[in-house]
Short mmCIF file of C-alpha atoms and ligand atoms in Angstrom, two decimals:
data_model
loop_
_atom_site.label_atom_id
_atom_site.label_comp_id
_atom_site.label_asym_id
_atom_site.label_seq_id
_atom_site.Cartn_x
_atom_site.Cartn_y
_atom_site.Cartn_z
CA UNK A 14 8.59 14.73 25.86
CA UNK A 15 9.95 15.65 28.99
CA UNK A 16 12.31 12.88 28.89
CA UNK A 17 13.68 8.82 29.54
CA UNK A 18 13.55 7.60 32.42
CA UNK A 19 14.63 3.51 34.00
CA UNK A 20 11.63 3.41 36.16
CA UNK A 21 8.31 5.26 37.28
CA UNK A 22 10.01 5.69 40.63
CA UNK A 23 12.79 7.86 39.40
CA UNK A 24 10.55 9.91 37.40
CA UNK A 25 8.71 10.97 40.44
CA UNK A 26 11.57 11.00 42.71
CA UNK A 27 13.20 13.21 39.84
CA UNK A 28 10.31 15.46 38.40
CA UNK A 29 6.86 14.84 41.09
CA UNK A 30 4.89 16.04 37.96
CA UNK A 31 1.61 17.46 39.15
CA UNK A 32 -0.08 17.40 35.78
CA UNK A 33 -0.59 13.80 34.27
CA UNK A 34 2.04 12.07 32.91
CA UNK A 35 1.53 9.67 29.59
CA UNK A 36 4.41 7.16 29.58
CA UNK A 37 5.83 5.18 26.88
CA UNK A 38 7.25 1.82 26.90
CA UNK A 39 8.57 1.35 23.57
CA UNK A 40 10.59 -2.28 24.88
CA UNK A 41 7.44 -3.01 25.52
CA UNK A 42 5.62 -1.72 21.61
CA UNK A 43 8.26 -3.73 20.24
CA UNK A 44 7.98 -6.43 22.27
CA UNK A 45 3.65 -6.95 20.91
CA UNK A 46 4.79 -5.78 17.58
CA UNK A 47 7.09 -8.53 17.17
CA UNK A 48 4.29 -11.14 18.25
CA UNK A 49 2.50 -10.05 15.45
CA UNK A 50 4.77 -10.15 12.70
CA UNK A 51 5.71 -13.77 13.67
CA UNK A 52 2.15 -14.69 14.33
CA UNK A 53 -0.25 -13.18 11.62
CA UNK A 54 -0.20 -14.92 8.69
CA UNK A 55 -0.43 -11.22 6.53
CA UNK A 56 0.42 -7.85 6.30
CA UNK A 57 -0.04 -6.12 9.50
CA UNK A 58 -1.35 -2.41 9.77
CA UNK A 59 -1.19 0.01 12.66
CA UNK A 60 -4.42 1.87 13.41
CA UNK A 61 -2.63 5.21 13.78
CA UNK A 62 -6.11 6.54 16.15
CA UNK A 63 -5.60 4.43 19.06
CA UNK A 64 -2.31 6.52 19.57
CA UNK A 65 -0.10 8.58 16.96
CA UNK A 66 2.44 10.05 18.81
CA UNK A 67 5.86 9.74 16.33
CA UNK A 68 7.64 7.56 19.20
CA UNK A 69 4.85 4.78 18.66
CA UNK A 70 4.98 5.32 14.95
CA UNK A 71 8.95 5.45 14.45
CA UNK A 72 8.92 2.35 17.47
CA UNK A 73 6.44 0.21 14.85
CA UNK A 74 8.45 1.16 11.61
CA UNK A 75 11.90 0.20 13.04
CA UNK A 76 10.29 -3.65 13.94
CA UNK A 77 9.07 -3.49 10.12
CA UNK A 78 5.17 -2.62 10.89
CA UNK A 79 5.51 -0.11 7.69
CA UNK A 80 1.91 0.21 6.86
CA UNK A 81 -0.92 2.16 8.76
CA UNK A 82 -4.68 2.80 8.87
CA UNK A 83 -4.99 6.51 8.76
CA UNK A 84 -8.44 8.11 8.65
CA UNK A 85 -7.99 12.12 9.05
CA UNK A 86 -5.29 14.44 7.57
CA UNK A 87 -3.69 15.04 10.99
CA UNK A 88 -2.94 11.12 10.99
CA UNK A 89 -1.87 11.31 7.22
CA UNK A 90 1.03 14.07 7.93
CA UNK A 91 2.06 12.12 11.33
CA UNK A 92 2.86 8.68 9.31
CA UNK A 93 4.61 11.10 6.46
CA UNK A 94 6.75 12.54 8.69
CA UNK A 95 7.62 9.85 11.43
CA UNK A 96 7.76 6.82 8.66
CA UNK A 97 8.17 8.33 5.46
CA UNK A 98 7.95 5.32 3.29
CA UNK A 99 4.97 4.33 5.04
CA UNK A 100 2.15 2.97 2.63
CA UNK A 101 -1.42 4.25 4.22
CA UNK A 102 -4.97 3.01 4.12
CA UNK A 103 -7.59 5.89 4.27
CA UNK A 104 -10.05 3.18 6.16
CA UNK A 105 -12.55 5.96 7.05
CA UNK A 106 -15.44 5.38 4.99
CA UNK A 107 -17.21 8.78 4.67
CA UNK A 108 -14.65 11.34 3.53
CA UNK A 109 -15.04 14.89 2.35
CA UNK A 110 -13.86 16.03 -1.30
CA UNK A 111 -10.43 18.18 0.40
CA UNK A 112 -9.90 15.17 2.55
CA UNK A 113 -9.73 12.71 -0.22
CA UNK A 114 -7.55 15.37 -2.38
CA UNK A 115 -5.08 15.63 0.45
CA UNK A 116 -4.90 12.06 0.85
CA UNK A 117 -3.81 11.64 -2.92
CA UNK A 118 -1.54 14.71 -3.39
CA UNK A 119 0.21 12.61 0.50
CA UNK A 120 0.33 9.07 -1.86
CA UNK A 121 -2.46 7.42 -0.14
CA UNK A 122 -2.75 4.31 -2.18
CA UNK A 123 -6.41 2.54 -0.41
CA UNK A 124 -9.35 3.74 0.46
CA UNK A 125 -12.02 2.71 2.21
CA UNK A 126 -15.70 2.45 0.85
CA UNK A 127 -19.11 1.48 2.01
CA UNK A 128 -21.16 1.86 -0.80
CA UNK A 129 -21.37 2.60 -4.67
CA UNK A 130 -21.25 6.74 -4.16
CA UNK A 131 -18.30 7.26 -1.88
CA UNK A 132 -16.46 4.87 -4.46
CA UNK A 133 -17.64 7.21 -7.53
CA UNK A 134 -16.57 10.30 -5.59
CA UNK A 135 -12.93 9.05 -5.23
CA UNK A 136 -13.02 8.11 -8.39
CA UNK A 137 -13.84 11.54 -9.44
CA UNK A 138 -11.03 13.54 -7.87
CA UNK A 139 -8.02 10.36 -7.55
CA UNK A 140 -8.73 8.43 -10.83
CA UNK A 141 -8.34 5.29 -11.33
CA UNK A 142 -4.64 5.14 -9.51
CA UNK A 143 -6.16 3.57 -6.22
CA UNK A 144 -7.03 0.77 -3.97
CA UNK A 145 -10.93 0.27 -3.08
CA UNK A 146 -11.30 -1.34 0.24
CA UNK A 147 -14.99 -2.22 0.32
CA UNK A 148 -15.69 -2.86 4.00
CA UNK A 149 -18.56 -5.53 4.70
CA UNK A 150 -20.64 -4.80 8.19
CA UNK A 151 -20.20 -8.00 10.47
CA UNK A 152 -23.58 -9.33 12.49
CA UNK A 153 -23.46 -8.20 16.05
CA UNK A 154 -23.03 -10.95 18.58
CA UNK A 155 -19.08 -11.72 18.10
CA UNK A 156 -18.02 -11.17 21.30
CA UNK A 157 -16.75 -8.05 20.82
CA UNK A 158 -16.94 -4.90 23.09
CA UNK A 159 -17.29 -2.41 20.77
CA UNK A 160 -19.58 -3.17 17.73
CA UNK A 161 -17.96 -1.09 14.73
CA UNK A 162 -20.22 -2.52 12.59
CA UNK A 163 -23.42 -0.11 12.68
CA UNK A 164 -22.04 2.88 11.70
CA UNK A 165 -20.12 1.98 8.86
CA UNK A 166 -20.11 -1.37 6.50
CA UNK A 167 -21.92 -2.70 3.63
CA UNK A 168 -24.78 -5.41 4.23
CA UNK A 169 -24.09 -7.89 1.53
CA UNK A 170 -26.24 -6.61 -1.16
CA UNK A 171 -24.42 -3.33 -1.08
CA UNK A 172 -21.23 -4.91 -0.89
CA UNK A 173 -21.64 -7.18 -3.76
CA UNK A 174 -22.92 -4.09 -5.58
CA UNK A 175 -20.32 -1.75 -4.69
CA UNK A 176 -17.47 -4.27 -5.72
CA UNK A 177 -18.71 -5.30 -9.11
CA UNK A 178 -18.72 -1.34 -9.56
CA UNK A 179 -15.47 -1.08 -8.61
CA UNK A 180 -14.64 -3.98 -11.35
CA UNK A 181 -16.72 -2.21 -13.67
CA UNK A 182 -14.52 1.20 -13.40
CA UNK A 183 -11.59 -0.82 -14.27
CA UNK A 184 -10.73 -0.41 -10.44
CA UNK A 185 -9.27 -3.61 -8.46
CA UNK A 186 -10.89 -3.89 -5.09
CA UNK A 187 -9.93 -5.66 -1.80
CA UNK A 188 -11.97 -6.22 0.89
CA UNK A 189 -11.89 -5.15 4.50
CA UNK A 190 -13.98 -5.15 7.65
CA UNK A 191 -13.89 -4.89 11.55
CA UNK A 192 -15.24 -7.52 13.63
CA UNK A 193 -15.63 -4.90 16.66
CA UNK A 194 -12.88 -3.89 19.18
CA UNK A 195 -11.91 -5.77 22.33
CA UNK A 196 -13.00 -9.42 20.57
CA UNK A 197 -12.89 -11.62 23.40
CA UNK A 198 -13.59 -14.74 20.49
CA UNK A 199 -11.00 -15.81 17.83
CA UNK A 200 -14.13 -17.67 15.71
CA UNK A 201 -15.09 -13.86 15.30
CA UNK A 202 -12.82 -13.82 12.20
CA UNK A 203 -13.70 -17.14 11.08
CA UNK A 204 -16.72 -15.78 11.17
CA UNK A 205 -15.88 -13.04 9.23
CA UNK A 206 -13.43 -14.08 6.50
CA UNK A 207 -16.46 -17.06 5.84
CA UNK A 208 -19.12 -14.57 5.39
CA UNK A 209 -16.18 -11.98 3.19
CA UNK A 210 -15.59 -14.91 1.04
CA UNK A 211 -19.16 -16.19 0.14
CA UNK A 212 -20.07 -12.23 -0.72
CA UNK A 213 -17.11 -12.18 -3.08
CA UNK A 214 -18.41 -15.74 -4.59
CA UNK A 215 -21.48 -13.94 -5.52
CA UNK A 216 -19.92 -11.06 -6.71
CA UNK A 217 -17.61 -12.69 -9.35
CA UNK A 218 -14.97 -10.19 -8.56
CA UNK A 219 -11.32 -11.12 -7.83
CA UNK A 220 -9.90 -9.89 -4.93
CA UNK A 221 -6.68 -10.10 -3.73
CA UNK A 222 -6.45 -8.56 -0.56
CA UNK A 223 -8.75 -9.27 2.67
CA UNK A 224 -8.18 -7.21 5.42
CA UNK A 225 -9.78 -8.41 8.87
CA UNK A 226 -9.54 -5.26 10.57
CA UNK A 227 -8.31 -4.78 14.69
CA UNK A 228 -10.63 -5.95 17.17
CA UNK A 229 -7.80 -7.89 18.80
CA UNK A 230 -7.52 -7.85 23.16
CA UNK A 231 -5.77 -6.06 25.37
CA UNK A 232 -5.58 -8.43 28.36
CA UNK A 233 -7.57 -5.67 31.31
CA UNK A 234 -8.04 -7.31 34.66
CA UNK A 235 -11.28 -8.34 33.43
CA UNK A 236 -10.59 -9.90 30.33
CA UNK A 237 -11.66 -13.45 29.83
CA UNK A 238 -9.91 -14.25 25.93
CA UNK A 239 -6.77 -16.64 24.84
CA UNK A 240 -3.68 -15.39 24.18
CA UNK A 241 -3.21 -13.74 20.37
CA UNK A 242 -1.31 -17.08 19.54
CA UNK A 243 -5.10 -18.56 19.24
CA UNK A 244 -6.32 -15.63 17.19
CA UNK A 245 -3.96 -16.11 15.04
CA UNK A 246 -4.20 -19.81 14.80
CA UNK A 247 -7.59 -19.72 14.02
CA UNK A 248 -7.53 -17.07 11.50
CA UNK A 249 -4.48 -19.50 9.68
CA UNK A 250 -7.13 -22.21 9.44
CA UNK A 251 -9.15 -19.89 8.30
CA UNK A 252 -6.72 -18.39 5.65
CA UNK A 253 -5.76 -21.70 4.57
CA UNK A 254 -9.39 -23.08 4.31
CA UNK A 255 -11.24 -20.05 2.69
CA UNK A 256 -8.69 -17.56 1.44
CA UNK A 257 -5.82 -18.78 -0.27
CA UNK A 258 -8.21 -21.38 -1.87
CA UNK A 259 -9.61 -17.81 -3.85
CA UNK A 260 -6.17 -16.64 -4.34
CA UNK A 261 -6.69 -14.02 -1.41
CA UNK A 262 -3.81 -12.14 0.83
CA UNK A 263 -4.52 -11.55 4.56
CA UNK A 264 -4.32 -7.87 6.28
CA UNK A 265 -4.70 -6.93 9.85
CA UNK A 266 -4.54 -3.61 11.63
CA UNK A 267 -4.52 -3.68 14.87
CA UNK A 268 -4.75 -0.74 17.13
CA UNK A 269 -5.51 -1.77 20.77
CA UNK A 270 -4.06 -5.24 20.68
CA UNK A 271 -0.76 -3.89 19.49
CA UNK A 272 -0.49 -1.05 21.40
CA UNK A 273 -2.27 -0.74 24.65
CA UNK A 274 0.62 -2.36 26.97
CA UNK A 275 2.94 0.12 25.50
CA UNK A 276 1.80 3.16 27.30
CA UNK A 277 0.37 3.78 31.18
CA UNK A 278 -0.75 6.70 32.49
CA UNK A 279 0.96 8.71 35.59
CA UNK A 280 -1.90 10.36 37.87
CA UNK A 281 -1.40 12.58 40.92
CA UNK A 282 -3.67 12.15 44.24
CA UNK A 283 -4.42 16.34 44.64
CA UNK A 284 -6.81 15.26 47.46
CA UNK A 285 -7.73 12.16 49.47
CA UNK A 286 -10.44 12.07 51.56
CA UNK A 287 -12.22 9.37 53.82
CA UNK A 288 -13.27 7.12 51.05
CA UNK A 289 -12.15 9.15 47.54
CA UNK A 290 -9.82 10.66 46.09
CA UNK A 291 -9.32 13.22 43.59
CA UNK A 292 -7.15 12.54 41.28
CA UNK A 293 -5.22 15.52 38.54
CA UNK A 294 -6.96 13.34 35.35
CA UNK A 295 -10.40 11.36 34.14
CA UNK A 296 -12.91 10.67 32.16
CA UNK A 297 -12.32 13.88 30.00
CA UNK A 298 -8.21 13.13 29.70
CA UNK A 299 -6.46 10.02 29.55
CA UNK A 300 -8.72 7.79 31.18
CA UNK A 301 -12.11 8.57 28.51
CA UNK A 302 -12.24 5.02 27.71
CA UNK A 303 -13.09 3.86 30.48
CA UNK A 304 -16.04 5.92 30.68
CA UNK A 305 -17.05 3.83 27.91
CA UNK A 306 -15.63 0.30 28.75
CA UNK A 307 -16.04 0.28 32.27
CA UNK A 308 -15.73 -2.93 33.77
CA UNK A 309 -14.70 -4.33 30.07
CA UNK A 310 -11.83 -2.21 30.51
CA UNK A 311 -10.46 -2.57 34.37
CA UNK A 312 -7.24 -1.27 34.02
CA UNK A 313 -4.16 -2.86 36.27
CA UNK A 314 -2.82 0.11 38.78
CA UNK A 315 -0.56 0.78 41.49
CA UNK A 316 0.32 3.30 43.74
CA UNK A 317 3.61 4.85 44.81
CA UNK A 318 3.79 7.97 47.29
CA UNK A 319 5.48 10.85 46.47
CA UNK A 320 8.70 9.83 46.50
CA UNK A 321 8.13 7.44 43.99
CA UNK A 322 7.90 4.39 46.80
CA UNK A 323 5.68 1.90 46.31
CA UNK A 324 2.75 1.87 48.84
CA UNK A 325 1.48 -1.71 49.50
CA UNK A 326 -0.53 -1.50 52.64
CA UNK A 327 -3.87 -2.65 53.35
CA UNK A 328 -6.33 -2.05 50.71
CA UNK A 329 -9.44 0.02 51.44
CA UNK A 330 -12.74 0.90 48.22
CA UNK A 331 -12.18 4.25 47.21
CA UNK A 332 -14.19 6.70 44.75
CA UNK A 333 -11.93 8.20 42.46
CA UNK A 334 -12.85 11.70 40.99
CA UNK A 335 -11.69 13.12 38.14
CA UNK A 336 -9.83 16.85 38.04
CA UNK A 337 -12.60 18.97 36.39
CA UNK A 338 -15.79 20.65 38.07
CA UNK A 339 -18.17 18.05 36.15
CA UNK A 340 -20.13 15.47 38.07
CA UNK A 341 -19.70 13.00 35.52
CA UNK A 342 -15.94 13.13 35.92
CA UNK A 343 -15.65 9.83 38.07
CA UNK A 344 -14.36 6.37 37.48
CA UNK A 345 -16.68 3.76 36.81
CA UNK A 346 -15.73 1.65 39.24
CA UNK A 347 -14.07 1.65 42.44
CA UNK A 348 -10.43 1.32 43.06
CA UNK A 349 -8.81 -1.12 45.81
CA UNK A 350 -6.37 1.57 47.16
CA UNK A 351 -3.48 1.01 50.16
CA UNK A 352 -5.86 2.70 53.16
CA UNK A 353 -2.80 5.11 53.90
CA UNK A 354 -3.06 6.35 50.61
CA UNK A 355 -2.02 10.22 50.76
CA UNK A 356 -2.47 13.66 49.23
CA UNK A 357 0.84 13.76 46.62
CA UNK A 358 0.88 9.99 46.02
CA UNK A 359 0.70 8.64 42.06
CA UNK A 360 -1.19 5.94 40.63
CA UNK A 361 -0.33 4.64 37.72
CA UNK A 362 -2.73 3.21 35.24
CA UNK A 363 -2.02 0.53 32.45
CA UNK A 364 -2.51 -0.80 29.28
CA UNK A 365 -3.61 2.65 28.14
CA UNK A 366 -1.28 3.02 25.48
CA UNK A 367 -4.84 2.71 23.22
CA UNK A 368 -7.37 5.01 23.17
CA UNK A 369 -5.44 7.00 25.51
CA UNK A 370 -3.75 10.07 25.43
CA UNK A 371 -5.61 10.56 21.66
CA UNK A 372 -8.74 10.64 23.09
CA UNK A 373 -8.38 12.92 25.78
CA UNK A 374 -10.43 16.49 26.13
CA UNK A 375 -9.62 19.81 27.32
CA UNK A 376 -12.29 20.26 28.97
CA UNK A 377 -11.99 23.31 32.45
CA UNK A 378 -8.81 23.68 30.89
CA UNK A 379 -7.27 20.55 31.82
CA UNK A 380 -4.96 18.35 29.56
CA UNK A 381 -1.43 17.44 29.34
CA UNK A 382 0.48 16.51 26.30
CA UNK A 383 3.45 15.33 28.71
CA UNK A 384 4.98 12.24 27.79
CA UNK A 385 8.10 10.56 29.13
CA UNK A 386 9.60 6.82 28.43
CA UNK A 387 9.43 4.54 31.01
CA UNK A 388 12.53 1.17 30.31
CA UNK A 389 11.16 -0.75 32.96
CA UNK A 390 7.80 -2.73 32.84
CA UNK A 391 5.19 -2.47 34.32
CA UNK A 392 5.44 -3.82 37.55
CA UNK A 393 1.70 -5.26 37.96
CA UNK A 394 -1.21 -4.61 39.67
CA UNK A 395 -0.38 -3.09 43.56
CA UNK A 396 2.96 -4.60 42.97
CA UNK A 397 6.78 -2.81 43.40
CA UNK A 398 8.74 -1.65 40.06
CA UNK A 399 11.84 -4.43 40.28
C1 LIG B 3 -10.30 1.76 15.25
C2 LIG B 3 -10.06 0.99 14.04
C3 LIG B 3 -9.12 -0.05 14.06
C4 LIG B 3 -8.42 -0.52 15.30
O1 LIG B 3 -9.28 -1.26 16.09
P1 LIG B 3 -8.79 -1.98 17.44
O2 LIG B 3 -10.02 -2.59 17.97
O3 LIG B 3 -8.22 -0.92 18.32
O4 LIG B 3 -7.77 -2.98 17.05
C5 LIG B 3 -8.86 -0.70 12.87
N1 LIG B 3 -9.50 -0.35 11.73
C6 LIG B 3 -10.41 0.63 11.67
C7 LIG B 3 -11.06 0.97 10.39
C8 LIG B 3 -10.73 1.32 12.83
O5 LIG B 3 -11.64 2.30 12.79
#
């Protein structure tokens, strides 16, 4: 942490970092965190992978978001130690014997399971003192950006099977899925708690907890979905309609949707030329998502000059390269840049308090684990900090 700071602009004028800068705007964590307390009719989860630094988790935890999805032991220590009383949800659904042992001897109270065998071999080494959360696979086609659906989930004949095991073992199972991240479509979990509930009908196991997973927006420049108020209007006539009829509790946990506005990320221009520049992080640091993404992600920027002044001129296409010697390290897509742009200038990218910082490489020997809090907000795309 090198340290708090009222705006962007004083950071620069104060530090002109020349390695990346992740910043933090915990007003701004609490600010989404808050929306979803009042607005999802549940429990809501954090998924601790879109970003675990203890300032996110100790920001969630002191608005009452007490519960996380963990899914490695790393994540398991960092919810221990930031929120102590914080009840976790190993929601990784292929876990290795140590893992699993870990994860009891921590208190881990649910676990996530796709089929009969991984429940057995919890079973084996926790007992019967423990939560099966039997994730069902969701058809593709949701509107989501990321399908999370083919790599782990039950189809419905497995899922049926694996919870009347669990009932058999004398274990009580929930339920849990993941209609895809980035859902641009609130029917998605319609969709999903409907097809959750008839599998449990033919199971002829009670459940009482359904959790429906992230998947909810952040709002990128390109993002064409309703506010979360809809989501979670839709998934309360959903509740009401199909859950609580069967006696079940809603869960959510949220990574991006919760997090992404909370954090931006603070790059350096080390070289313009004509129509590029090169900038001191990419696709193998902080901005790796968008590799993936791309124009499903177009995150809001600006650009201040090295004294922390906004630049507003003109805007010109640029290429913008990323600081390692690999060809691949290039955004996706252009950015609309002030045409005086300048070696030395910033740019600060948005809505990458997700997937950011936790995904990012050291690849050429390039990272940077500097993080500082920003109080101001984000001032909006090409536009002046107030
Ligand atoms: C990644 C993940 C999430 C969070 O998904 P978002 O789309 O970021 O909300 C939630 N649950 C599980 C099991 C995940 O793997």
């Amino acid at each position: 942490m090198i340290g708090r700071f009222g705006s962007v602009a004083q950071l620069i004028a104060q530090e002109s970092p020349e390695t990346p800068v992740h910043l933090l705007r915990p007003h701004r964590l609490a600010a989404v965190a808050r929306q979803f307390l009042a607005g999802f009719p549940g429990t809501v989860l954090y998924a601790v992978k879109c970003n675990a630094h203890p300032l996110v988790l100790e920001t969630l935890a002191a608005e009452g978001i007490t519960h996380f999805d963990v899914a490695s032991a790393m994540e398991i220590r960092r919810v221990r130690e930031s929120v102590p009383g914080g009840v976790m949800y190993y929601h990784h659904p292929a876990k290795s014997p140590s893992q699993i042992a870990l994860a009891r001897d921590m208190g881990v109270g649910f676990y996530a399971v796709d089929c009969i065998a991984e429940l057995e071999k919890i079973a084996a080494i926790a007992g019967l003192d423990w939560v099966p959360m039997v994730r069902l696979a969701i058809p593709k086609g949701t509107g989501a950006v990321y399908d999370l659906s083919t790599k782990f989930g039950a189809t419905p004949d497995v899922f049926v099977a694996t919870l009347q095991r669990a009932a058999q073992l004398g274990l009580k199972p929930g339920i849990t899925f993941h209609v895809g991240s980035q859902c641009l479509d609130p029917e998605a979990f319609r969709l999903g708690i409907k097809l959750a509930c008839e599998c449990i009908d033919q199971a002829g196991v009670a459940i009482e907890l359904m959790d429906i997973g992230g998947g909810f927006p952040a709002y990128y420049r390109t993002t064409d979905a309703p506010p979360l108020a809809t989501f979670f209007a839709v998934i309360e006539d959903a509740r009401q309609r199909l859950a609580a009829p069967r006696g079940i509790r809603l869960a959510c946990e949220p990574g991006r949707g919760l997090v992404a506005e909370g954090g931006s990320l603070l790059t350096r221009v080390n070289l313009r030329k004509p129509d590029s520049v090169y900038l001191n992080d990419g696709i193998f640091g902080g901005l790796t998502e968008v590799y993936w993404g791309k124009d499903d992600l177009a995150l809001p920027y600006r650009v201040m000059d090295s004294a922390g002044r906004p630049r507003l001129g003109p805007l010109a296409a640029f290429t913008a390269y990323g600081p390692t010697c690999d060809g691949n390290d290039k955004l996706p897509y252009a950015l609309e840049l002030p045409a005086d742009i300048a070696d030395g200038d910033y740019i600060e990218f948005n809505l990458i308090g997700a997937y950011g910082r936790e995904m990012a490489a050291r690849y050429n020997g390039m990272s940077s684990e500097a993080v500082a809090v920003i109080e101001a907000d984000f001032a909006g795309h090409h536009q002046p900090e107030p």
